[in-house]
Coordinates of C-alpha atoms in Angstrom, one line a residue:
X928 CA 146.8 -14.4 124.1
X929 CA 147.2 -15.9 127.6
X930 CA 143.9 -16.5 129.3
X931 CA 143.7 -17.1 133.1
X932 CA 140.3 -18.0 134.5
X933 CA 139.6 -17.9 138.3
X934 CA 136.5 -19.6 139.8
X935 CA 135.2 -18.1 143.0
X936 CA 132.2 -18.7 145.3
X937 CA 128.7 -18.6 143.8
X938 CA 130.3 -19.6 140.4
X939 CA 131.5 -16.0 139.7
X940 CA 134.0 -16.2 136.9
X941 CA 136.7 -13.6 136.7
X942 CA 138.6 -13.8 133.4
X943 CA 141.9 -12.1 133.0
X944 CA 143.0 -11.6 129.5
X945 CA 146.8 -10.9 129.1
X946 CA 147.8 -9.9 125.5
X947 CA 151.2 -11.4 124.8
X948 CA 152.4 -8.2 123.1
X949 CA 152.0 -6.0 126.2
X950 CA 153.1 -6.1 129.9
X951 CA 149.9 -4.4 131.2
X952 CA 147.0 -6.8 131.6
X953 CA 143.5 -5.9 130.7
X954 CA 140.7 -7.3 133.0
X955 CA 137.1 -8.2 132.1
X956 CA 134.5 -9.7 134.4
X957 CA 132.2 -12.5 133.2
X958 CA 129.8 -12.2 136.1
X959 CA 126.6 -13.4 134.4
X960 CA 124.4 -11.7 137.1
X961 CA 125.1 -14.4 139.8
X962 CA 125.6 -11.8 142.5
X963 CA 122.4 -10.0 141.5
X964 CA 120.4 -13.3 141.4
X965 CA 121.6 -14.0 145.0
X966 CA 120.9 -10.5 146.4
X967 CA 117.4 -10.2 144.9
X968 CA 115.8 -13.3 146.6
X969 CA 117.4 -12.4 149.9
X970 CA 116.0 -8.8 149.7
X971 CA 112.5 -10.1 148.8
X972 CA 112.7 -12.7 151.6
X973 CA 113.7 -10.1 154.2
X974 CA 110.8 -7.9 153.0
X975 CA 108.3 -10.8 153.4
X976 CA 109.7 -11.6 156.8
X977 CA 109.1 -7.9 157.8
X978 CA 105.5 -8.0 156.4
X979 CA 104.9 -11.3 158.3
X980 CA 106.0 -9.5 161.5
X981 CA 103.5 -6.8 160.8
X982 CA 100.8 -9.4 160.4
X983 CA 101.8 -11.0 163.7
X984 CA 101.4 -7.7 165.4
X985 CA 98.0 -7.4 163.7
X986 CA 96.9 -10.7 165.1
X987 CA 97.8 -9.5 168.6
X988 CA 96.0 -6.2 168.2
X989 CA 93.0 -8.1 166.8
X990 CA 93.0 -10.2 170.0
X991 CA 93.0 -7.0 172.1
X992 CA 90.3 -5.5 170.0
X993 CA 88.1 -8.6 170.5
X994 CA 88.8 -9.0 174.2
X995 CA 88.0 -5.3 175.0
X996 CA 84.8 -5.6 173.0
X997 CA 86.0 -2.8 170.7
X998 CA 85.2 -4.2 167.3
X999 CA 81.9 -2.5 166.8
X1000 CA 82.8 1.0 168.0
X1001 CA 83.4 2.3 164.4
X1002 CA 80.2 1.8 162.5
X1003 CA 81.4 3.0 159.1
X1004 CA 84.2 2.0 156.6
X1005 CA 86.1 5.0 155.2
X1006 CA 89.2 3.9 153.5
X1007 CA 91.0 7.3 153.4
X1008 CA 89.4 9.6 156.0
X1009 CA 89.0 6.7 158.4
X1010 CA 92.7 6.7 158.9
X1011 CA 92.5 9.7 161.2
X1012 CA 91.1 9.8 164.7
X1013 CA 88.3 12.3 165.3
X1014 CA 90.0 15.7 165.6
X1015 CA 87.5 17.6 167.8
X1016 CA 85.1 17.1 170.6
X1017 CA 82.2 17.5 168.1
X1018 CA 83.7 14.8 165.9
X1019 CA 84.0 12.4 168.9
X1020 CA 80.3 13.1 169.9
X1021 CA 79.2 12.4 166.3
X1022 CA 81.0 9.0 166.4
X1023 CA 79.5 8.3 169.8
X1024 CA 76.0 9.0 168.5
X1025 CA 76.5 6.6 165.6
X1026 CA 77.6 3.9 168.0
X1027 CA 74.5 4.5 170.2
X1028 CA 72.3 3.3 167.3
X1029 CA 73.6 -0.3 167.3
X1030 CA 72.3 -3.1 169.5
X1031 CA 75.6 -3.5 171.4
X1032 CA 75.1 0.0 173.0
X1033 CA 71.3 -0.2 173.3
X1034 CA 71.3 -3.5 175.0
X1035 CA 74.6 -3.7 176.8
X1036 CA 76.9 -0.6 177.1
X1037 CA 74.1 1.9 177.3
X1038 CA 72.4 0.3 180.3
X1039 CA 75.9 -0.2 181.8
X1040 CA 76.4 3.6 181.7
X1041 CA 79.1 4.0 179.0
X1042 CA 80.6 7.5 178.9
X1043 CA 82.4 9.3 176.1
X1044 CA 85.7 8.5 177.8
X1045 CA 84.8 4.8 177.8
X1046 CA 83.8 5.0 174.1
X1047 CA 87.1 6.7 173.2
X1048 CA 88.9 3.7 174.7
X1049 CA 87.2 1.0 172.6
X1050 CA 87.2 3.3 169.5
X1051 CA 91.0 3.6 169.8
X1052 CA 91.6 -0.1 169.6
X1053 CA 89.3 -0.6 166.6
X1054 CA 90.9 2.4 165.0
X1055 CA 94.5 1.1 165.5
X1056 CA 93.4 -2.3 164.3
X1057 CA 92.2 -0.8 161.0
X1058 CA 95.1 1.6 160.7
X1059 CA 97.6 -1.3 161.1
X1060 CA 95.8 -3.1 158.3
X1061 CA 96.3 -0.1 156.0
X1062 CA 100.0 0.0 157.0
X1063 CA 100.4 -3.7 156.1
X1064 CA 98.7 -3.1 152.8
X1065 CA 101.2 -0.3 152.0
X1066 CA 104.2 -2.3 153.3
X1067 CA 103.3 -5.1 150.9
X1068 CA 102.0 -3.2 147.8
X1069 CA 104.7 -0.5 147.5
X1070 CA 107.8 -2.8 147.7
X1071 CA 106.0 -5.4 145.5
X1072 CA 105.4 -2.7 142.8
X1073 CA 109.1 -1.6 143.1
X1074 CA 110.5 -5.1 142.7
X1075 CA 108.1 -5.8 139.8
X1076 CA 109.2 -2.5 138.1
X1077 CA 112.9 -3.4 138.6
X1078 CA 112.2 -6.9 137.2
X1079 CA 113.7 -8.3 140.4
X1080 CA 111.1 -10.9 141.2
X1081 CA 112.5 -14.4 140.4
X1082 CA 110.7 -16.5 137.9
X1083 CA 107.7 -18.4 139.4
X1084 CA 107.2 -16.0 142.3
X1085 CA 105.2 -13.2 140.6
X1086 CA 101.9 -15.1 140.7
X1087 CA 102.4 -16.2 144.3
X1088 CA 103.1 -12.6 145.5
X1089 CA 100.1 -11.4 143.5
X1090 CA 97.9 -13.9 145.3
X1091 CA 99.2 -12.7 148.6
X1092 CA 98.4 -9.1 147.7
X1093 CA 94.9 -10.1 146.7
X1094 CA 94.5 -12.1 150.0
X1095 CA 95.5 -9.0 151.9
X1096 CA 92.9 -6.9 150.2
X1097 CA 90.3 -9.6 150.7
X1098 CA 91.2 -9.6 154.4
X1099 CA 90.1 -6.0 154.7
X1100 CA 86.8 -6.8 153.0
X1101 CA 86.3 -9.8 155.3
X1102 CA 87.0 -7.6 158.3
X1103 CA 84.3 -5.2 157.3
X1104 CA 81.9 -8.1 156.4
X1105 CA 82.5 -9.4 160.0
X1106 CA 81.8 -6.0 161.6
X1107 CA 78.5 -5.5 159.6
X1108 CA 77.2 -8.7 161.2
X1109 CA 77.0 -6.9 164.5
X1110 CA 75.6 -3.5 163.5
X1111 CA 71.9 -4.3 163.1
X1112 CA 70.5 -7.3 165.0
X1113 CA 73.3 -8.8 167.0
X1114 CA 75.2 -7.4 170.0
X1115 CA 78.4 -9.0 168.7
X1116 CA 79.8 -10.2 165.4
X1117 CA 79.1 -13.6 163.9
X1118 CA 81.6 -16.2 165.2
X1119 CA 81.7 -17.7 161.7
X1120 CA 82.8 -14.4 160.2
X1121 CA 85.3 -13.9 163.0
X1122 CA 86.7 -17.3 162.4
X1123 CA 87.0 -16.5 158.7
X1124 CA 88.8 -13.3 159.5
X1125 CA 91.3 -14.8 162.0
X1126 CA 92.0 -17.9 159.9
X1127 CA 92.6 -15.8 156.8
X1128 CA 95.1 -13.7 158.8
X1129 CA 97.0 -16.8 159.9
X1130 CA 96.9 -18.2 156.4
X1131 CA 98.5 -15.0 155.1
X1132 CA 101.1 -15.2 157.9
X1133 CA 102.0 -18.8 157.1
X1134 CA 102.1 -18.1 153.3
X1135 CA 104.4 -15.1 153.8
X1136 CA 106.8 -17.2 155.9
X1137 CA 106.8 -20.2 153.5
X1138 CA 107.5 -18.0 150.5
X1139 CA 110.3 -16.2 152.4
X1140 CA 111.9 -19.6 153.1
X1141 CA 111.6 -20.6 149.5
X1142 CA 113.4 -17.5 148.4
X1143 CA 116.2 -18.1 150.9
X1144 CA 116.6 -21.5 149.4
X1145 CA 116.8 -20.0 145.9
X1146 CA 119.4 -17.6 147.1
X1147 CA 121.5 -20.5 148.4
X1148 CA 121.5 -22.1 144.9
X1149 CA 118.6 -24.5 145.4
X1150 CA 116.1 -23.8 142.6
X1151 CA 113.6 -26.5 143.7
X1152 CA 110.9 -25.2 146.0
X1153 CA 110.0 -27.1 149.1
X1154 CA 107.2 -29.6 148.6
X1155 CA 104.1 -30.0 150.8
X1156 CA 104.3 -33.6 151.9
X1157 CA 101.4 -35.8 152.9
X1158 CA 102.4 -35.7 156.5
X1159 CA 102.9 -32.0 156.3
X1160 CA 99.4 -31.5 154.9
X1161 CA 98.0 -33.7 157.7
X1162 CA 99.7 -31.5 160.3
X1163 CA 98.3 -28.4 158.7
X1164 CA 94.8 -29.9 158.7
X1165 CA 95.0 -30.9 162.3
X1166 CA 96.3 -27.5 163.3
X1167 CA 93.5 -25.8 161.2
X1168 CA 90.9 -27.7 163.2
X1169 CA 92.4 -26.5 166.5
X1170 CA 92.6 -22.9 165.3
X1171 CA 89.0 -23.1 164.0
X1172 CA 87.7 -24.1 167.4
X1173 CA 89.9 -21.5 169.0
X1174 CA 88.3 -18.9 166.8
X1175 CA 84.8 -20.3 167.7
X1176 CA 85.7 -20.2 171.3
X1177 CA 86.7 -16.5 171.0
X1178 CA 83.6 -15.6 168.9
X1179 CA 81.1 -17.2 171.3
X1180 CA 82.9 -16.3 174.5
X1181 CA 83.1 -20.0 175.1
X1182 CA 86.2 -19.6 177.3
X1183 CA 84.0 -18.4 180.1
X1184 CA 81.9 -21.6 180.3
X1185 CA 84.4 -23.4 182.5
X1186 CA 87.2 -22.2 184.7
X1187 CA 88.6 -25.6 185.8
X1188 CA 91.3 -27.8 184.3
X1189 CA 91.8 -30.7 183.5
X1190 CA 88.2 -31.5 184.5
X1191 CA 85.3 -29.7 183.0
X1192 CA 82.1 -29.6 185.1
X1193 CA 83.7 -32.2 187.3
X1194 CA 84.7 -34.8 184.7
X1195 CA 86.9 -35.2 181.7
X1196 CA 83.8 -35.4 179.4
X1197 CA 81.2 -32.9 180.7
X1198 CA 77.9 -34.6 181.5
X1199 CA 76.1 -31.4 180.8
X1200 CA 76.6 -32.0 177.0
X1201 CA 73.5 -33.5 175.4
X1202 CA 75.0 -35.6 172.6
X1203 CA 71.6 -36.6 171.3
X1204 CA 71.1 -33.3 169.5
X1205 CA 72.3 -32.4 166.0
X1206 CA 76.0 -32.9 166.2
X1207 CA 76.9 -30.5 163.4
X1208 CA 74.9 -27.7 165.0
X1209 CA 76.5 -28.4 168.4
X1210 CA 80.0 -28.5 166.9
X1211 CA 79.5 -25.1 165.3
X1212 CA 77.2 -23.3 167.8
X1213 CA 77.3 -24.8 171.3
X1214 CA 79.8 -22.9 173.5
X1215 CA 80.2 -25.9 175.9
X1216 CA 80.9 -28.4 173.1
X1217 CA 83.2 -26.0 171.3
X1218 CA 85.2 -25.3 174.5
X1219 CA 85.4 -29.1 175.2
X1220 CA 86.6 -29.8 171.6
X1221 CA 89.1 -27.0 171.7
X1222 CA 90.8 -28.2 174.9
X1223 CA 90.6 -31.9 173.8
X1224 CA 91.8 -31.6 170.2
X1225 CA 94.8 -29.7 171.6
X1226 CA 96.3 -33.1 172.6
X1227 CA 95.9 -34.4 169.0
X1228 CA 97.6 -31.3 167.7
X1229 CA 100.4 -31.5 170.2
X1230 CA 101.0 -35.2 169.3
X1231 CA 101.5 -34.4 165.6
X1232 CA 103.6 -31.4 166.4
X1233 CA 105.9 -33.6 168.5
X1234 CA 106.3 -36.0 165.6
X1235 CA 107.0 -33.1 163.2
X1236 CA 109.6 -31.7 165.5
X1237 CA 111.2 -35.1 165.9
X1238 CA 111.4 -35.7 162.1
X1239 CA 113.2 -32.4 161.4
X1240 CA 115.5 -32.4 164.4
X1241 CA 118.5 -33.4 162.3
X1242 CA 117.9 -30.8 159.6
X1243 CA 117.4 -28.0 162.0
X1244 CA 117.6 -28.2 165.8
X1245 CA 116.4 -24.6 166.0
X1246 CA 113.2 -25.3 164.1
X1247 CA 112.6 -28.4 166.2
X1248 CA 113.1 -26.4 169.4
X1249 CA 110.9 -23.6 168.1
X1250 CA 108.0 -26.1 167.6
X1251 CA 108.4 -27.6 171.0
X1252 CA 108.6 -24.2 172.7
X1253 CA 105.6 -22.8 170.8
X1254 CA 103.1 -25.6 171.7
X1255 CA 104.3 -25.9 175.3
X1256 CA 103.9 -22.2 175.8
X1257 CA 100.5 -22.3 174.0
X1258 CA 99.2 -25.1 176.2
X1259 CA 100.3 -23.4 179.4
X1260 CA 98.7 -20.1 178.4
X1261 CA 95.5 -21.9 177.4
X1262 CA 95.3 -23.5 180.8
X1263 CA 96.1 -20.2 182.5
X1264 CA 93.4 -18.5 180.4
X1265 CA 90.8 -21.0 181.6
X1266 CA 91.8 -21.0 185.2
X1267 CA 91.8 -17.2 185.5
X1268 CA 88.4 -16.9 183.8
X1269 CA 89.8 -15.5 180.6
X1270 CA 92.3 -13.0 182.0
X1271 CA 92.9 -10.5 179.2
X1272 CA 96.7 -10.7 179.5
X1273 CA 96.8 -14.5 179.3
X1274 CA 94.1 -14.5 176.5
X1275 CA 96.1 -12.0 174.4
X1276 CA 99.3 -14.0 174.9
X1277 CA 97.4 -17.2 174.0
X1278 CA 96.4 -15.7 170.7
X1279 CA 99.9 -14.3 170.0
X1280 CA 101.6 -17.6 170.7
X1281 CA 98.9 -19.3 168.6
X1282 CA 100.4 -17.3 165.7
X1283 CA 103.9 -18.4 166.7
X1284 CA 102.6 -22.0 166.5
X1285 CA 101.6 -21.3 162.9
X1286 CA 105.0 -19.9 162.1
X1287 CA 107.0 -22.7 163.7
X1288 CA 104.8 -25.4 162.2
X1289 CA 105.2 -23.7 158.8
X1290 CA 109.0 -23.8 159.3
X1291 CA 108.9 -27.4 160.2
X1292 CA 106.7 -28.5 157.3
X1293 CA 108.8 -26.5 154.9
X1294 CA 112.0 -28.2 156.1
X1295 CA 110.3 -31.6 155.7
X1296 CA 109.3 -30.7 152.2
X1297 CA 112.8 -29.4 151.5
X1298 CA 114.2 -32.8 152.4
X1299 CA 111.7 -34.5 150.2
X1300 CA 112.6 -32.2 147.3
X1301 CA 116.3 -32.9 147.8
X1302 CA 115.8 -36.6 147.9
X1303 CA 113.8 -36.4 144.6
X1304 CA 116.5 -34.3 143.0
X1305 CA 119.3 -36.7 144.2
X1306 CA 117.3 -39.6 142.9
X1307 CA 116.8 -37.9 139.5
X1308 CA 120.5 -37.2 139.2
X1309 CA 121.4 -40.8 140.1
X1310 CA 119.0 -42.1 137.5
X1311 CA 120.4 -39.7 134.9
X1312 CA 123.9 -41.2 135.5
X1313 CA 122.8 -44.8 135.0
X1314 CA 122.7 -44.7 131.1
X1315 CA 126.1 -43.1 131.1
X1316 CA 127.5 -45.8 133.3
X1317 CA 125.9 -48.5 131.1
X1318 CA 127.4 -46.9 128.0
X1319 CA 130.9 -47.0 129.5

């Protein structure tokens, strides 16, 4: 029997068996699932990129909800029936009456003369924010269940995707936990809970993007996942601090305390800050200190992002450009937000581009870790060849 074996891309073997006693060849395919193993990670990666896009939109809508003071307009959490807007005038009046019982209306919006029309506006933004969260949950859970049912999830990724699913569910709980802080005694939500809500959203966004990149590596034949390097971890920590103070700035309306730049109250270091007090309390509660830290720590963050972009420029010029573009746009929007007294358009864009900074930084750190993993693998292969060479 004559055997002809052809080797194609992705190690797909096509074996042609030609019996010597016949002129009509019979063909069989030794494909060993390589094509399927390539398509599955790509499909899951595309799905995760789509969910990450939905989360990005959610961050933007969340910024609009906060800036329009809409977050406390819905005073109940109804998982199923809450997905619908009030369907009648009586239903709208009922929701308005519930809102009238909380401090925000009693102390602020009521004396300001809020009408039902005004209430419908803020109700809409909180409703769309919650509805979008439900859609994200479905967009993740249903395909995840399908991939799991089809046994299409590559080995080592099932737990990670499950953790992302749990984080998404927790985010809904955190959101309601945040809202409850403003329903009884406060006229707004706790800035600590708001920071937890926002940072969890950005964590999910970064984790989705990182996992999608890992899966693309797997599809390209690289089984080793990208490693989080020490420098990459440092960049993430520095960025986390900046995002934390950005969330505090939003939660305490600290953006309004100064509308000048680069000086703040006439100097680089505001003289109005009393540094003799409890520093921990000031860092977490003083709007002026928090505003000052947020605009100052930005320079530290930018410095490390510049270094990150420089270190990955050879691996991916696109990723390097994305990092530079994101932090430059973010700084310009931050300055514009301050100078305009927190103009809502600049403020929303500032939050949106902040999410893009997270994505581009995740991309850069992933590339850095991918290079480290490749170096480790190359070193291991070289070390494995040494005994063979010695034996020869």
